[in-house]
mmCIF file of C-alpha atoms in Angstrom:
data_model
loop_
_atom_site.group_PDB
_atom_site.id
_atom_site.type_symbol
_atom_site.label_atom_id
_atom_site.label_comp_id
_atom_site.label_asym_id
_atom_site.label_seq_id
_atom_site.Cartn_x
_atom_site.Cartn_y
_atom_site.Cartn_z
ATOM 1 C CA UNK A 1 90.631 92.337 192.033
ATOM 2 C CA UNK A 2 88.115 90.850 189.670
ATOM 3 C CA UNK A 3 88.273 87.383 188.196
ATOM 4 C CA UNK A 4 89.311 87.900 184.580
ATOM 5 C CA UNK A 5 89.402 84.208 183.761
ATOM 6 C CA UNK A 6 87.597 83.641 180.452
ATOM 7 C CA UNK A 7 84.914 80.940 180.572
ATOM 8 C CA UNK A 8 84.236 78.708 177.526
ATOM 9 C CA UNK A 9 80.793 79.275 175.944
ATOM 10 C CA UNK A 10 78.367 76.546 176.962
ATOM 11 C CA UNK A 11 80.580 75.427 179.710
ATOM 12 C CA UNK A 12 77.769 75.771 182.266
ATOM 13 C CA UNK A 13 75.107 73.982 180.119
ATOM 14 C CA UNK A 14 73.321 71.105 181.861
ATOM 15 C CA UNK A 15 72.965 67.920 179.886
ATOM 16 C CA UNK A 16 69.315 66.700 179.742
ATOM 17 C CA UNK A 17 68.324 63.511 181.414
ATOM 18 C CA UNK A 18 68.664 60.583 179.089
ATOM 19 C CA UNK A 19 70.971 62.255 176.614
ATOM 20 C CA UNK A 20 73.141 59.189 176.498
ATOM 21 C CA UNK A 21 70.343 56.646 175.938
ATOM 22 C CA UNK A 22 70.580 54.235 173.055
ATOM 23 C CA UNK A 23 67.888 54.124 170.375
ATOM 24 C CA UNK A 24 66.154 51.151 171.951
ATOM 25 C CA UNK A 25 66.196 52.804 175.374
ATOM 26 C CA UNK A 26 64.767 56.060 173.908
ATOM 27 C CA UNK A 27 62.003 54.087 172.192
ATOM 28 C CA UNK A 28 61.208 52.302 175.435
ATOM 29 C CA UNK A 29 60.978 55.610 177.333
ATOM 30 C CA UNK A 30 58.748 57.100 174.580
ATOM 31 C CA UNK A 31 56.305 54.209 174.936
ATOM 32 C CA UNK A 32 56.322 54.474 178.717
ATOM 33 C CA UNK A 33 58.245 56.915 180.889
ATOM 34 C CA UNK A 34 58.065 55.749 184.543
ATOM 35 C CA UNK A 35 59.589 58.988 185.824
ATOM 36 C CA UNK A 36 56.794 61.185 184.395
ATOM 37 C CA UNK A 37 54.092 58.535 184.076
ATOM 38 C CA UNK A 38 53.586 59.244 180.350
ATOM 39 C CA UNK A 39 52.460 56.830 177.694
ATOM 40 C CA UNK A 40 53.507 57.844 174.174
ATOM 41 C CA UNK A 41 54.555 61.233 175.563
ATOM 42 C CA UNK A 42 51.143 61.939 177.180
ATOM 43 C CA UNK A 43 49.778 61.259 180.634
ATOM 44 C CA UNK A 44 46.557 59.204 180.911
ATOM 45 C CA UNK A 45 44.627 62.381 181.842
ATOM 46 C CA UNK A 46 45.969 64.141 178.760
ATOM 47 C CA UNK A 47 44.915 61.198 176.579
ATOM 48 C CA UNK A 48 41.425 61.266 178.146
ATOM 49 C CA UNK A 49 41.017 65.001 177.452
ATOM 50 C CA UNK A 50 42.150 64.808 173.819
ATOM 51 C CA UNK A 51 40.001 61.712 173.180
ATOM 52 C CA UNK A 52 36.879 63.424 174.558
ATOM 53 C CA UNK A 53 37.669 66.576 172.542
ATOM 54 C CA UNK A 54 37.969 64.770 169.201
ATOM 55 C CA UNK A 55 34.904 62.603 169.877
ATOM 56 C CA UNK A 56 32.849 65.760 170.420
ATOM 57 C CA UNK A 57 34.500 67.546 167.495
ATOM 58 C CA UNK A 58 33.838 64.793 164.934
ATOM 59 C CA UNK A 59 30.338 64.156 166.307
ATOM 60 C CA UNK A 60 29.370 67.774 165.652
ATOM 61 C CA UNK A 61 31.184 67.729 162.286
ATOM 62 C CA UNK A 62 29.298 64.585 161.208
ATOM 63 C CA UNK A 63 25.990 66.082 162.346
ATOM 64 C CA UNK A 64 26.689 69.271 160.387
ATOM 65 C CA UNK A 65 27.550 67.292 157.247
ATOM 66 C CA UNK A 66 24.442 65.100 157.538
ATOM 67 C CA UNK A 67 22.293 68.186 158.063
ATOM 68 C CA UNK A 68 23.674 69.835 154.914
ATOM 69 C CA UNK A 69 23.196 66.596 152.950
ATOM 70 C CA UNK A 70 19.601 66.315 154.145
ATOM 71 C CA UNK A 71 18.871 69.911 153.119
ATOM 72 C CA UNK A 72 20.325 69.147 149.674
ATOM 73 C CA UNK A 73 18.126 66.054 149.244
ATOM 74 C CA UNK A 74 15.066 68.083 150.278
ATOM 75 C CA UNK A 75 15.584 70.204 147.147
ATOM 76 C CA UNK A 76 15.366 67.140 144.860
ATOM 77 C CA UNK A 77 11.986 65.867 143.618
ATOM 78 C CA UNK A 78 10.955 62.273 144.250
ATOM 79 C CA UNK A 79 11.323 59.810 141.379
ATOM 80 C CA UNK A 80 12.389 62.259 138.683
ATOM 81 C CA UNK A 81 15.294 64.601 137.903
ATOM 82 C CA UNK A 82 15.134 68.180 139.125
ATOM 83 C CA UNK A 83 16.126 69.613 135.762
ATOM 84 C CA UNK A 84 14.461 68.200 132.663
ATOM 85 C CA UNK A 85 14.982 68.545 128.914
ATOM 86 C CA UNK A 86 15.987 72.087 127.873
ATOM 87 C CA UNK A 87 16.503 73.099 131.504
ATOM 88 C CA UNK A 88 19.127 70.358 131.837
ATOM 89 C CA UNK A 89 22.410 69.689 130.074
ATOM 90 C CA UNK A 90 20.781 66.729 128.255
ATOM 91 C CA UNK A 91 18.364 68.917 126.302
ATOM 92 C CA UNK A 92 15.318 67.762 124.358
ATOM 93 C CA UNK A 93 17.045 66.268 121.326
ATOM 94 C CA UNK A 94 17.611 62.589 122.187
ATOM 95 C CA UNK A 95 20.644 60.741 120.957
ATOM 96 C CA UNK A 96 20.386 57.500 119.041
ATOM 97 C CA UNK A 97 22.012 54.329 120.380
ATOM 98 C CA UNK A 98 23.048 50.934 119.005
ATOM 99 C CA UNK A 99 22.705 47.384 120.212
ATOM 100 C CA UNK A 100 24.433 45.016 120.624
ATOM 101 C CA UNK A 101 27.115 46.942 122.438
ATOM 102 C CA UNK A 102 30.782 46.284 121.915
ATOM 103 C CA UNK A 103 32.726 44.161 124.377
ATOM 104 C CA UNK A 104 33.954 46.127 127.394
ATOM 105 C CA UNK A 105 37.515 46.102 126.022
ATOM 106 C CA UNK A 106 36.323 48.042 122.939
ATOM 107 C CA UNK A 107 33.426 49.958 124.501
ATOM 108 C CA UNK A 108 34.415 53.191 122.708
ATOM 109 C CA UNK A 109 34.329 51.534 119.293
ATOM 110 C CA UNK A 110 31.352 51.618 116.928
ATOM 111 C CA UNK A 111 32.798 49.081 114.484
ATOM 112 C CA UNK A 112 31.196 45.688 113.830
ATOM 113 C CA UNK A 113 33.770 43.258 112.386
ATOM 114 C CA UNK A 114 32.296 39.884 111.431
ATOM 115 C CA UNK A 115 33.401 36.784 109.529
ATOM 116 C CA UNK A 116 31.063 35.966 106.668
ATOM 117 C CA UNK A 117 30.951 32.194 107.011
ATOM 118 C CA UNK A 118 31.513 31.832 110.739
ATOM 119 C CA UNK A 119 29.354 29.146 112.373
ATOM 120 C CA UNK A 120 31.048 28.877 115.763
ATOM 121 C CA UNK A 121 28.306 28.756 118.417
ATOM 122 C CA UNK A 122 30.613 28.780 121.442
ATOM 123 C CA UNK A 123 30.979 32.277 122.961
ATOM 124 C CA UNK A 124 34.090 33.642 124.603
ATOM 125 C CA UNK A 125 34.297 32.885 128.366
ATOM 126 C CA UNK A 126 31.424 30.424 128.063
ATOM 127 C CA UNK A 127 29.675 29.827 131.368
ATOM 128 C CA UNK A 128 31.168 32.843 133.128
ATOM 129 C CA UNK A 129 28.398 34.789 134.934
ATOM 130 C CA UNK A 130 29.573 38.236 133.758
ATOM 131 C CA UNK A 131 32.176 37.746 131.009
ATOM 132 C CA UNK A 132 30.295 35.354 128.728
ATOM 133 C CA UNK A 133 30.215 36.856 125.240
ATOM 134 C CA UNK A 134 32.892 39.437 126.049
ATOM 135 C CA UNK A 135 34.932 38.823 122.913
ATOM 136 C CA UNK A 136 35.111 39.657 119.215
ATOM 137 C CA UNK A 137 33.673 36.433 117.765
ATOM 138 C CA UNK A 138 30.463 36.582 115.717
ATOM 139 C CA UNK A 139 28.563 34.646 118.358
ATOM 140 C CA UNK A 140 29.737 37.070 121.056
ATOM 141 C CA UNK A 141 27.665 39.837 119.450
ATOM 142 C CA UNK A 142 24.633 37.541 119.559
ATOM 143 C CA UNK A 143 25.186 36.688 123.239
ATOM 144 C CA UNK A 144 25.506 40.353 124.184
ATOM 145 C CA UNK A 145 22.274 41.113 122.326
ATOM 146 C CA UNK A 146 20.536 38.192 124.012
ATOM 147 C CA UNK A 147 21.677 39.485 127.399
ATOM 148 C CA UNK A 148 20.298 42.953 126.578
ATOM 149 C CA UNK A 149 16.922 41.600 125.435
ATOM 150 C CA UNK A 150 16.365 39.650 128.673
ATOM 151 C CA UNK A 151 15.144 42.892 130.256
ATOM 152 C CA UNK A 152 12.181 42.787 127.852
ATOM 153 C CA UNK A 153 10.987 39.661 129.657
ATOM 154 C CA UNK A 154 10.216 41.798 132.696
ATOM 155 C CA UNK A 155 6.781 43.391 132.187
ATOM 156 C CA UNK A 156 6.173 44.351 135.799
ATOM 157 C CA UNK A 157 4.533 47.778 135.957
ATOM 158 C CA UNK A 158 3.895 47.788 132.186
ATOM 159 C CA UNK A 159 0.758 47.305 130.095
ATOM 160 C CA UNK A 160 -0.334 46.496 126.552
ATOM 161 C CA UNK A 161 -1.152 49.781 124.852
ATOM 162 C CA UNK A 162 -3.953 49.406 122.308
ATOM 163 C CA UNK A 163 -3.890 52.932 120.890
ATOM 164 C CA UNK A 164 -0.849 54.701 119.511
ATOM 165 C CA UNK A 165 -0.986 57.965 121.439
ATOM 166 C CA UNK A 166 1.438 59.715 123.771
ATOM 167 C CA UNK A 167 1.381 57.688 126.991
ATOM 168 C CA UNK A 168 -0.422 59.648 129.722
ATOM 169 C CA UNK A 169 -0.704 56.746 132.128
ATOM 170 C CA UNK A 170 1.638 55.987 134.995
ATOM 171 C CA UNK A 171 2.482 52.613 133.475
ATOM 172 C CA UNK A 172 4.629 52.349 130.373
ATOM 173 C CA UNK A 173 3.890 50.255 127.284
ATOM 174 C CA UNK A 174 5.172 46.770 126.549
ATOM 175 C CA UNK A 175 7.314 46.655 123.415
ATOM 176 C CA UNK A 176 6.047 44.189 120.811
ATOM 177 C CA UNK A 177 9.052 42.020 119.937
ATOM 178 C CA UNK A 178 7.240 40.554 116.936
ATOM 179 C CA UNK A 179 7.784 43.836 115.063
ATOM 180 C CA UNK A 180 11.463 42.877 114.801
ATOM 181 C CA UNK A 181 10.590 39.978 112.506
ATOM 182 C CA UNK A 182 13.603 37.755 111.749
ATOM 183 C CA UNK A 183 15.733 39.866 114.068
ATOM 184 C CA UNK A 184 13.700 38.927 117.140
ATOM 185 C CA UNK A 185 15.281 35.488 117.603
ATOM 186 C CA UNK A 186 18.747 34.324 118.613
ATOM 187 C CA UNK A 187 21.400 34.417 117.067
ATOM 188 C CA UNK A 188 20.045 37.483 115.218
ATOM 189 C CA UNK A 189 21.868 36.641 111.991
ATOM 190 C CA UNK A 190 25.385 36.754 113.471
ATOM 191 C CA UNK A 191 26.213 33.179 112.466
ATOM 192 C CA UNK A 192 25.125 31.128 109.472
ATOM 193 C CA UNK A 193 23.307 27.824 109.626
ATOM 194 C CA UNK A 194 24.810 24.410 108.850
ATOM 195 C CA UNK A 195 24.669 24.958 105.093
ATOM 196 C CA UNK A 196 27.990 25.718 103.415
ATOM 197 C CA UNK A 197 26.236 28.470 101.449
ATOM 198 C CA UNK A 198 24.874 30.162 104.557
ATOM 199 C CA UNK A 199 26.530 33.437 105.530
ATOM 200 C CA UNK A 200 25.995 36.036 108.211
ATOM 201 C CA UNK A 201 23.228 38.621 107.829
ATOM 202 C CA UNK A 202 23.562 40.451 111.141
ATOM 203 C CA UNK A 203 20.830 42.497 112.792
ATOM 204 C CA UNK A 204 21.875 45.818 114.280
ATOM 205 C CA UNK A 205 19.337 47.456 116.568
ATOM 206 C CA UNK A 206 18.690 51.196 116.796
ATOM 207 C CA UNK A 207 17.133 52.797 119.857
ATOM 208 C CA UNK A 208 16.556 56.196 121.424
ATOM 209 C CA UNK A 209 18.448 57.328 124.488
ATOM 210 C CA UNK A 210 16.061 58.030 127.342
ATOM 211 C CA UNK A 211 15.105 61.607 128.216
ATOM 212 C CA UNK A 212 12.750 61.991 131.148
ATOM 213 C CA UNK A 213 9.272 63.243 130.130
ATOM 214 C CA UNK A 214 10.323 63.937 126.525
ATOM 215 C CA UNK A 215 7.367 63.769 124.139
ATOM 216 C CA UNK A 216 8.145 63.651 120.415
ATOM 217 C CA UNK A 217 6.071 65.614 117.914
ATOM 218 C CA UNK A 218 5.529 63.483 114.789
ATOM 219 C CA UNK A 219 6.446 64.696 111.321
ATOM 220 C CA UNK A 220 3.522 66.409 109.572
ATOM 221 C CA UNK A 221 3.026 64.765 106.128
ATOM 222 C CA UNK A 222 1.890 68.129 104.753
ATOM 223 C CA UNK A 223 5.367 69.495 105.396
ATOM 224 C CA UNK A 224 6.776 66.701 103.252
ATOM 225 C CA UNK A 225 4.335 67.429 100.441
ATOM 226 C CA UNK A 226 5.346 71.072 100.549
ATOM 227 C CA UNK A 227 9.055 70.145 100.428
ATOM 228 C CA UNK A 228 9.790 71.824 103.741
ATOM 229 C CA UNK A 229 13.513 72.601 103.857
ATOM 230 C CA UNK A 230 13.951 71.072 107.322
ATOM 231 C CA UNK A 231 13.323 67.643 105.791
ATOM 232 C CA UNK A 232 15.632 68.148 102.818
ATOM 233 C CA UNK A 233 18.034 65.436 104.017
ATOM 234 C CA UNK A 234 15.327 62.851 104.602
ATOM 235 C CA UNK A 235 15.479 60.042 102.033
ATOM 236 C CA UNK A 236 12.807 59.884 99.341
ATOM 237 C CA UNK A 237 11.986 56.330 100.424
ATOM 238 C CA UNK A 238 11.153 57.430 103.966
ATOM 239 C CA UNK A 239 9.167 60.440 102.751
ATOM 240 C CA UNK A 240 7.006 58.155 100.645
ATOM 241 C CA UNK A 241 6.505 55.737 103.529
ATOM 242 C CA UNK A 242 5.425 58.552 105.846
ATOM 243 C CA UNK A 243 2.966 60.024 103.358
ATOM 244 C CA UNK A 244 1.460 56.586 102.624
ATOM 245 C CA UNK A 245 1.388 55.469 106.256
ATOM 246 C CA UNK A 246 -2.011 55.011 107.887
ATOM 247 C CA UNK A 247 -0.521 55.993 111.257
ATOM 248 C CA UNK A 248 1.640 59.109 111.391
ATOM 249 C CA UNK A 249 2.122 59.026 115.159
ATOM 250 C CA UNK A 250 5.648 57.758 114.766
ATOM 251 C CA UNK A 251 9.257 58.695 115.311
ATOM 252 C CA UNK A 252 11.081 57.605 112.172
ATOM 253 C CA UNK A 253 14.527 56.096 111.630
ATOM 254 C CA UNK A 254 16.388 56.523 108.339
ATOM 255 C CA UNK A 255 19.711 54.759 107.650
ATOM 256 C CA UNK A 256 22.089 55.127 104.726
ATOM 257 C CA UNK A 257 25.691 54.730 103.610
ATOM 258 C CA UNK A 258 27.637 57.889 104.373
ATOM 259 C CA UNK A 259 29.804 57.898 101.252
ATOM 260 C CA UNK A 260 29.242 56.917 97.632
ATOM 261 C CA UNK A 261 30.961 53.528 97.998
ATOM 262 C CA UNK A 262 28.941 52.853 101.154
ATOM 263 C CA UNK A 263 25.634 53.669 99.470
ATOM 264 C CA UNK A 264 26.448 51.109 96.799
ATOM 265 C CA UNK A 265 27.506 48.387 99.227
ATOM 266 C CA UNK A 266 24.924 48.945 101.983
ATOM 267 C CA UNK A 267 22.072 46.488 101.410
ATOM 268 C CA UNK A 268 19.653 45.945 104.275
ATOM 269 C CA UNK A 269 16.068 45.547 105.426
ATOM 270 C CA UNK A 270 14.172 47.346 108.188
ATOM 271 C CA UNK A 271 12.178 45.586 110.882
ATOM 272 C CA UNK A 272 9.517 46.837 111.026
ATOM 273 C CA UNK A 273 9.445 47.838 107.379
ATOM 274 C CA UNK A 274 7.619 51.082 108.231
ATOM 275 C CA UNK A 275 10.824 52.438 109.892
ATOM 276 C CA UNK A 276 8.568 53.909 112.555
ATOM 277 C CA UNK A 277 8.628 53.799 116.358
ATOM 278 C CA UNK A 278 5.132 54.347 117.816
ATOM 279 C CA UNK A 279 4.817 57.417 120.046
ATOM 280 C CA UNK A 280 2.951 55.309 122.624
ATOM 281 C CA UNK A 281 6.374 54.361 123.997
ATOM 282 C CA UNK A 282 6.987 57.973 125.035
ATOM 283 C CA UNK A 283 7.599 59.678 127.364
ATOM 284 C CA UNK A 284 10.015 57.839 129.607
ATOM 285 C CA UNK A 285 8.807 58.344 133.194
ATOM 286 C CA UNK A 286 11.327 56.252 135.090
ATOM 287 C CA UNK A 287 10.914 52.790 136.559
ATOM 288 C CA UNK A 288 10.681 49.700 134.414
ATOM 289 C CA UNK A 289 10.839 50.728 130.751
ATOM 290 C CA UNK A 290 11.165 48.852 127.472
ATOM 291 C CA UNK A 291 12.957 51.030 124.943
ATOM 292 C CA UNK A 292 11.441 50.574 121.460
ATOM 293 C CA UNK A 293 13.785 49.164 118.812
ATOM 294 C CA UNK A 294 14.223 49.299 115.040
ATOM 295 C CA UNK A 295 16.298 46.488 113.520
ATOM 296 C CA UNK A 296 18.529 46.719 110.455
ATOM 297 C CA UNK A 297 19.239 43.367 108.855
ATOM 298 C CA UNK A 298 22.289 43.595 106.618
ATOM 299 C CA UNK A 299 21.754 41.401 103.592
ATOM 300 C CA UNK A 300 24.371 39.141 102.049
ATOM 301 C CA UNK A 301 26.436 41.084 99.521
ATOM 302 C CA UNK A 302 29.592 39.219 98.557
ATOM 303 C CA UNK A 303 30.771 42.115 96.425
ATOM 304 C CA UNK A 304 31.100 44.226 99.571
ATOM 305 C CA UNK A 305 32.897 41.641 101.710
ATOM 306 C CA UNK A 306 36.077 43.098 103.138
ATOM 307 C CA UNK A 307 34.881 46.671 102.575
ATOM 308 C CA UNK A 308 34.487 48.901 105.597
ATOM 309 C CA UNK A 309 30.977 50.325 105.312
ATOM 310 C CA UNK A 310 30.264 53.657 107.000
ATOM 311 C CA UNK A 311 26.610 53.843 108.043
ATOM 312 C CA UNK A 312 24.542 56.622 109.561
ATOM 313 C CA UNK A 313 21.062 56.376 111.075
ATOM 314 C CA UNK A 314 19.029 59.526 111.712
ATOM 315 C CA UNK A 315 15.951 60.047 113.838
ATOM 316 C CA UNK A 316 13.130 62.091 112.336
ATOM 317 C CA UNK A 317 10.464 63.987 114.249
ATOM 318 C CA UNK A 318 9.306 67.570 114.222
ATOM 319 C CA UNK A 319 12.037 69.783 115.671
ATOM 320 C CA UNK A 320 14.868 67.269 115.441
ATOM 321 C CA UNK A 321 18.402 68.644 115.254
ATOM 322 C CA UNK A 322 21.129 66.636 113.520
ATOM 323 C CA UNK A 323 24.772 67.274 114.309
ATOM 324 C CA UNK A 324 27.441 64.833 113.100
ATOM 325 C CA UNK A 325 30.077 66.355 115.412
ATOM 326 C CA UNK A 326 28.067 65.963 118.629
ATOM 327 C CA UNK A 327 26.121 62.947 117.293
ATOM 328 C CA UNK A 328 22.864 64.753 118.079
ATOM 329 C CA UNK A 329 19.782 63.054 116.660
ATOM 330 C CA UNK A 330 21.837 60.387 114.881
ATOM 331 C CA UNK A 331 24.309 57.560 115.260
ATOM 332 C CA UNK A 332 27.236 56.575 113.058
ATOM 333 C CA UNK A 333 28.877 53.157 112.934
ATOM 334 C CA UNK A 334 30.951 50.913 110.700
ATOM 335 C CA UNK A 335 30.448 47.345 109.518
ATOM 336 C CA UNK A 336 33.064 45.100 107.935
ATOM 337 C CA UNK A 337 32.218 41.567 106.903
ATOM 338 C CA UNK A 338 35.383 39.615 106.235
ATOM 339 C CA UNK A 339 35.389 36.927 103.509
ATOM 340 C CA UNK A 340 35.358 33.301 104.629
ATOM 341 C CA UNK A 341 38.742 31.660 104.820
#
């Protein structure tokens, strides 16, 4: 007669070794199990095999990556970009930049806010190797401009260019700082002198952004005489200067107040007065380079103190494209000179 006794499910299950270990005992056995000779759940031979495998794996992976990187660098030319001007995203219509730059905290701003009678000669963070002049005081603008102009002291690899022609030599041309007149010396008009009647007349510097191997084509004076439509927005003053100029091999800068109130308040002088940048400073070919500058010296105008002046500076050469949305071929900025307290 068969055994009809019902057996409870799992009644014959065998409990694994170590099921009743405490946490500390389980951790100790995971680190080293004397019964199986494992360290961190693997035997020494297993650790040796996996170590050798990953050493070989990452060695081949690193070699493959370095090989691909080397092939990529082989496609790049030496000392110049692979894609230039219209073949690149930069194009052949250079932007126009301003100096001095804003402090890093307001790097996206194009607003110059100055105090008319400020004579404080102590910059923010004075003596700090990197943060000196990083503030919003009048003198801070001057210190940032001074820091920028120190690169013009380095003339290594540059030469004095006697003729004003497109530079075909390997060496670039030294920029003549004397063309900036009163704006060539510190503090560039950002603070007044000791006189109580001395007020700020700041110099704002305009420059071209660098485009590798870009060669500007100067404006043809005959086009101005014939009232060519492409120069319709050029000021009459600049047109007259170009037509009377003895040297037409220039890229011209023209600045003006954007709105009616700005045109009335904006009083300034150009340095140099010709408003021209000689073409001998182009093209940019890499290496040490001194970007040519045009300085605007804002003249004292008490009637405009406190007014926010909207100013636009346009570059002029044959084929220039101006776009206020993309800031192509121009730069826009604001100046506010606050009355003395």
